[in-house]
Amino acid sequence: MRPFDYVAPNTVDEAVAILAENGPGARLLAGGTDYVVDLKHSSKAPKIVVDISRISEFSRIEMTDQGLRIGSGVTHTEIMDSALIAKHAPAMQEAALTIGAVQTRNLGTLGGNLVTCVPSLDSGPVLIALDAAVTIAGPQGKRTMTLADFFVGPRKTALEPAELLTDIVIPKAMLGRGCSFRKFGLRNGQALALVNVAASINLEKAKLSDVRIALGAVAPTVIRAIKAENLLNGKAPSDDLFTEAAEMAATEAKPINDFRASASYRLDLIRAGAKRVLAEALERAQA
Ligand SMILES: Cc1cc2nc3c(=O)[nH]c(=O)nc-3n(C[C@H](O)[C@H](O)[C@H](O)COP(=O)(O)OP(=O)(O)OC[C@H]3O[C@@H](n4cnc5c(N)ncnc54)[C@H](O)[C@@H]3O)c2cc1C
């Protein structure tokens, strides 16, 4: 590893000032599960590594007027242990449990996961299915956007130079909804997703409304299966309807063939996974 400077600010403002002062040579470090691997293998050293793990507001999970706010520095283990998340967005815990092994979950953060913006990231689908928003801090102050807009492309987010992700908010209206997550890998633990899928369901007079289906690892970023959602909205739920919607969801994905799985196998996984998460989200919505 090549030498670099290291700094650990205590506040967001300090972190932003350091990023602005050092330009592209400054790199953020949260849990380090991704970035330290990069650092070891990269031929180019950063000028300065900015460790944001000491910024206390990044590790809070709290209910606000806007909804459930989760700091970007909250680890996957903290998500699994949070009573607030268990009560209001338990599908997030299902997703967190599938990330790496205990050691990765203890260090890896929600913010780090979202900023890596790889197509297979496991925190994305549930948060997209729950219409989460993100807050970004930078030299011009704070701005918010939907997580769907934050994901721009593979390994590319909407973050501008000297900006960082401060928190993720699940809007109040989405809390407590029926929501479910499934991940398919080559094995049950320590596997990257071949496909991951989440759905959230609202029921109005026993009809489906505002259904959201999010698919990961089958397109450049997490996508919503909008045609499948439209097929479901306004209808009474049934097994046949969910089969039809899952078929349609598969037509909306663009999976790749690679050494881990063929595109056609991934399409099968979408069909199976989408049907399963819809059925489970419905059960939870009815409960
Ligand atoms: C063995 C292993 C298994 C893994 N398994 C999975 C898995 O199953 N599923 C999965 O989704 N991921 C997996 N990962 C990837 C990784 O662990 C997660 O993405 C993790 O959540 C990253 O968080 P971190 O805090 O460690 O990020 P870091 O490594 O600290 O940072 C990652 C990137 O995000 C940037 N960054 C971090 N925080 C912020 C912020 N607040 N604002 C702006 N930029 C920021 C950093 O500069 C860096 O570029 C695995 C990694 C390893 C090593």
Short mmCIF file of N, CA, C and O and ligand atoms in Angstrom, two decimals, residues 27-35 52 72 76 98-100 104 108-109 112-113 115-116 121-122 159 164-165 183 190-191, ligand 1:
data_model
loop_
_atom_site.label_atom_id
_atom_site.label_comp_id
_atom_site.label_asym_id
_atom_site.label_seq_id
_atom_site.Cartn_x
_atom_site.Cartn_y
_atom_site.Cartn_z
N ARG A 27 -10.23 10.89 -0.32
CA ARG A 27 -11.17 9.76 -0.43
C ARG A 27 -11.79 9.45 0.92
O ARG A 27 -11.11 9.48 1.94
N LEU A 28 -13.08 9.17 0.90
CA LEU A 28 -13.79 8.90 2.15
C LEU A 28 -13.65 7.43 2.55
O LEU A 28 -13.65 6.54 1.69
N LEU A 29 -13.57 7.22 3.84
CA LEU A 29 -13.52 5.86 4.39
C LEU A 29 -14.59 5.77 5.47
O LEU A 29 -14.63 6.59 6.39
N ALA A 30 -15.48 4.78 5.35
CA ALA A 30 -16.49 4.57 6.41
C ALA A 30 -16.09 3.28 7.14
O ALA A 30 -15.20 3.30 7.98
N GLY A 31 -16.71 2.15 6.81
CA GLY A 31 -16.31 0.88 7.45
C GLY A 31 -15.05 0.30 6.82
O GLY A 31 -14.37 -0.53 7.41
N GLY A 32 -14.78 0.70 5.59
CA GLY A 32 -13.54 0.27 4.91
C GLY A 32 -13.61 -1.10 4.26
O GLY A 32 -12.63 -1.55 3.68
N THR A 33 -14.77 -1.78 4.32
CA THR A 33 -14.82 -3.15 3.77
C THR A 33 -14.63 -3.17 2.26
O THR A 33 -14.12 -4.15 1.72
N ASP A 34 -15.01 -2.12 1.60
CA ASP A 34 -14.77 -2.01 0.15
C ASP A 34 -13.49 -1.22 -0.12
O ASP A 34 -12.65 -1.62 -0.90
N TYR A 35 -13.41 -0.07 0.54
CA TYR A 35 -12.36 0.86 0.15
C TYR A 35 -10.96 0.38 0.53
O TYR A 35 -10.00 0.60 -0.22
N ILE A 52 -14.73 8.89 8.09
CA ILE A 52 -15.95 9.56 8.60
C ILE A 52 -16.63 8.74 9.70
O ILE A 52 -17.73 9.08 10.13
N SER A 72 -25.84 7.51 7.54
CA SER A 72 -25.10 6.75 6.53
C SER A 72 -24.06 5.82 7.16
O SER A 72 -23.64 4.84 6.55
N HIS A 76 -24.47 -2.65 9.03
CA HIS A 76 -25.50 -3.66 8.73
C HIS A 76 -25.91 -4.41 10.01
O HIS A 76 -27.07 -4.73 10.19
N THR A 98 -28.17 -10.66 4.72
CA THR A 98 -27.57 -11.38 3.59
C THR A 98 -26.23 -10.78 3.16
O THR A 98 -25.59 -11.29 2.24
N ILE A 99 -25.81 -9.69 3.80
CA ILE A 99 -24.58 -9.03 3.35
C ILE A 99 -23.35 -9.68 3.98
O ILE A 99 -23.20 -9.70 5.21
N GLY A 100 -22.48 -10.21 3.14
CA GLY A 100 -21.20 -10.78 3.58
C GLY A 100 -21.34 -11.71 4.77
O GLY A 100 -22.30 -12.47 4.90
N THR A 104 -18.02 -8.51 8.02
CA THR A 104 -18.36 -7.48 7.02
C THR A 104 -19.54 -6.65 7.51
O THR A 104 -19.57 -5.43 7.37
N GLY A 108 -19.16 -2.84 7.78
CA GLY A 108 -19.74 -2.22 6.58
C GLY A 108 -20.96 -1.38 6.93
O GLY A 108 -21.78 -1.76 7.77
N THR A 109 -21.06 -0.23 6.28
CA THR A 109 -22.15 0.70 6.59
C THR A 109 -23.18 0.75 5.47
O THR A 109 -22.89 0.42 4.31
N GLY A 112 -21.91 3.32 2.90
CA GLY A 112 -20.85 2.74 2.05
C GLY A 112 -21.44 1.81 1.02
O GLY A 112 -21.03 1.80 -0.15
N ASN A 113 -22.41 1.02 1.43
CA ASN A 113 -23.05 0.08 0.50
C ASN A 113 -23.72 0.83 -0.65
O ASN A 113 -23.55 0.50 -1.82
N VAL A 115 -23.19 3.94 -1.70
CA VAL A 115 -22.26 4.74 -2.52
C VAL A 115 -21.44 3.86 -3.47
O VAL A 115 -21.08 4.29 -4.56
N THR A 116 -21.18 2.61 -3.09
CA THR A 116 -20.45 1.75 -4.03
C THR A 116 -21.24 1.59 -5.33
O THR A 116 -20.69 1.46 -6.40
N LEU A 121 -25.78 -4.52 -5.13
CA LEU A 121 -25.79 -4.13 -3.71
C LEU A 121 -27.12 -4.55 -3.06
O LEU A 121 -28.19 -4.39 -3.65
N ASP A 122 -27.00 -5.06 -1.84
CA ASP A 122 -28.17 -5.69 -1.23
C ASP A 122 -29.06 -4.73 -0.44
O ASP A 122 -30.19 -5.08 -0.12
N LEU A 159 -23.52 11.90 -6.36
CA LEU A 159 -22.63 12.73 -5.53
C LEU A 159 -21.71 13.59 -6.40
O LEU A 159 -21.10 13.09 -7.34
N LEU A 164 -20.86 14.32 0.45
CA LEU A 164 -20.97 13.00 1.06
C LEU A 164 -22.41 12.71 1.44
O LEU A 164 -23.23 13.63 1.56
N LEU A 165 -22.68 11.43 1.57
CA LEU A 165 -24.03 10.98 1.91
C LEU A 165 -24.17 11.04 3.43
O LEU A 165 -23.35 10.47 4.14
N LYS A 183 -32.80 -12.67 -1.77
CA LYS A 183 -31.54 -12.61 -2.52
C LYS A 183 -31.20 -14.02 -2.99
O LYS A 183 -31.35 -14.98 -2.22
N GLN A 190 -22.22 -15.38 2.25
CA GLN A 190 -21.01 -14.83 1.63
C GLN A 190 -21.06 -14.90 0.11
O GLN A 190 -20.10 -15.32 -0.52
N ALA A 191 -22.16 -14.52 -0.47
CA ALA A 191 -22.28 -14.59 -1.93
C ALA A 191 -22.81 -13.27 -2.47
O ALA A 191 -23.67 -12.65 -1.85
C1 LIG B 1 -15.99 -10.23 2.02
C2 LIG B 1 -16.99 -9.19 1.57
C3 LIG B 1 -18.29 -9.57 1.36
C4 LIG B 1 -19.25 -8.63 0.94
N1 LIG B 1 -20.53 -9.04 0.73
C5 LIG B 1 -21.46 -8.15 0.32
C6 LIG B 1 -22.80 -8.57 0.09
O1 LIG B 1 -23.16 -9.74 0.28
N2 LIG B 1 -23.68 -7.63 -0.33
C7 LIG B 1 -23.34 -6.34 -0.53
O2 LIG B 1 -24.20 -5.54 -0.92
N3 LIG B 1 -22.07 -5.91 -0.32
C8 LIG B 1 -21.12 -6.77 0.10
N4 LIG B 1 -19.84 -6.36 0.30
C9 LIG B 1 -19.48 -4.97 0.00
C10 LIG B 1 -19.34 -4.03 1.23
O3 LIG B 1 -19.06 -4.74 2.39
C11 LIG B 1 -20.60 -3.22 1.48
O4 LIG B 1 -20.92 -2.50 0.31
C12 LIG B 1 -20.43 -2.25 2.65
O5 LIG B 1 -21.68 -1.85 3.08
C13 LIG B 1 -19.59 -1.04 2.31
O6 LIG B 1 -19.61 -0.16 3.41
P1 LIG B 1 -18.30 0.41 4.07
O7 LIG B 1 -18.73 1.29 5.19
O8 LIG B 1 -17.34 -0.66 4.41
O9 LIG B 1 -17.74 1.27 2.86
P2 LIG B 1 -16.23 1.77 2.60
O10 LIG B 1 -15.43 0.63 2.13
O11 LIG B 1 -15.73 2.55 3.74
O12 LIG B 1 -16.54 2.77 1.39
C14 LIG B 1 -17.02 2.30 0.16
C15 LIG B 1 -17.08 3.47 -0.83
O13 LIG B 1 -18.09 4.39 -0.44
C16 LIG B 1 -17.53 5.67 -0.15
N5 LIG B 1 -18.27 6.16 1.00
C17 LIG B 1 -18.50 5.49 2.17
N6 LIG B 1 -19.33 6.18 2.96
C18 LIG B 1 -19.66 7.31 2.28
C19 LIG B 1 -20.51 8.43 2.57
N7 LIG B 1 -21.19 8.53 3.71
N8 LIG B 1 -20.61 9.41 1.63
C20 LIG B 1 -19.93 9.32 0.46
N9 LIG B 1 -19.12 8.30 0.14
C21 LIG B 1 -18.98 7.31 1.04
C22 LIG B 1 -16.04 5.45 0.07
O14 LIG B 1 -15.29 6.57 -0.28
C23 LIG B 1 -15.78 4.28 -0.87
O15 LIG B 1 -15.60 4.76 -2.18
C24 LIG B 1 -18.87 -7.28 0.73
C25 LIG B 1 -17.53 -6.90 0.96
C26 LIG B 1 -16.60 -7.84 1.37
C27 LIG B 1 -15.19 -7.39 1.61
#
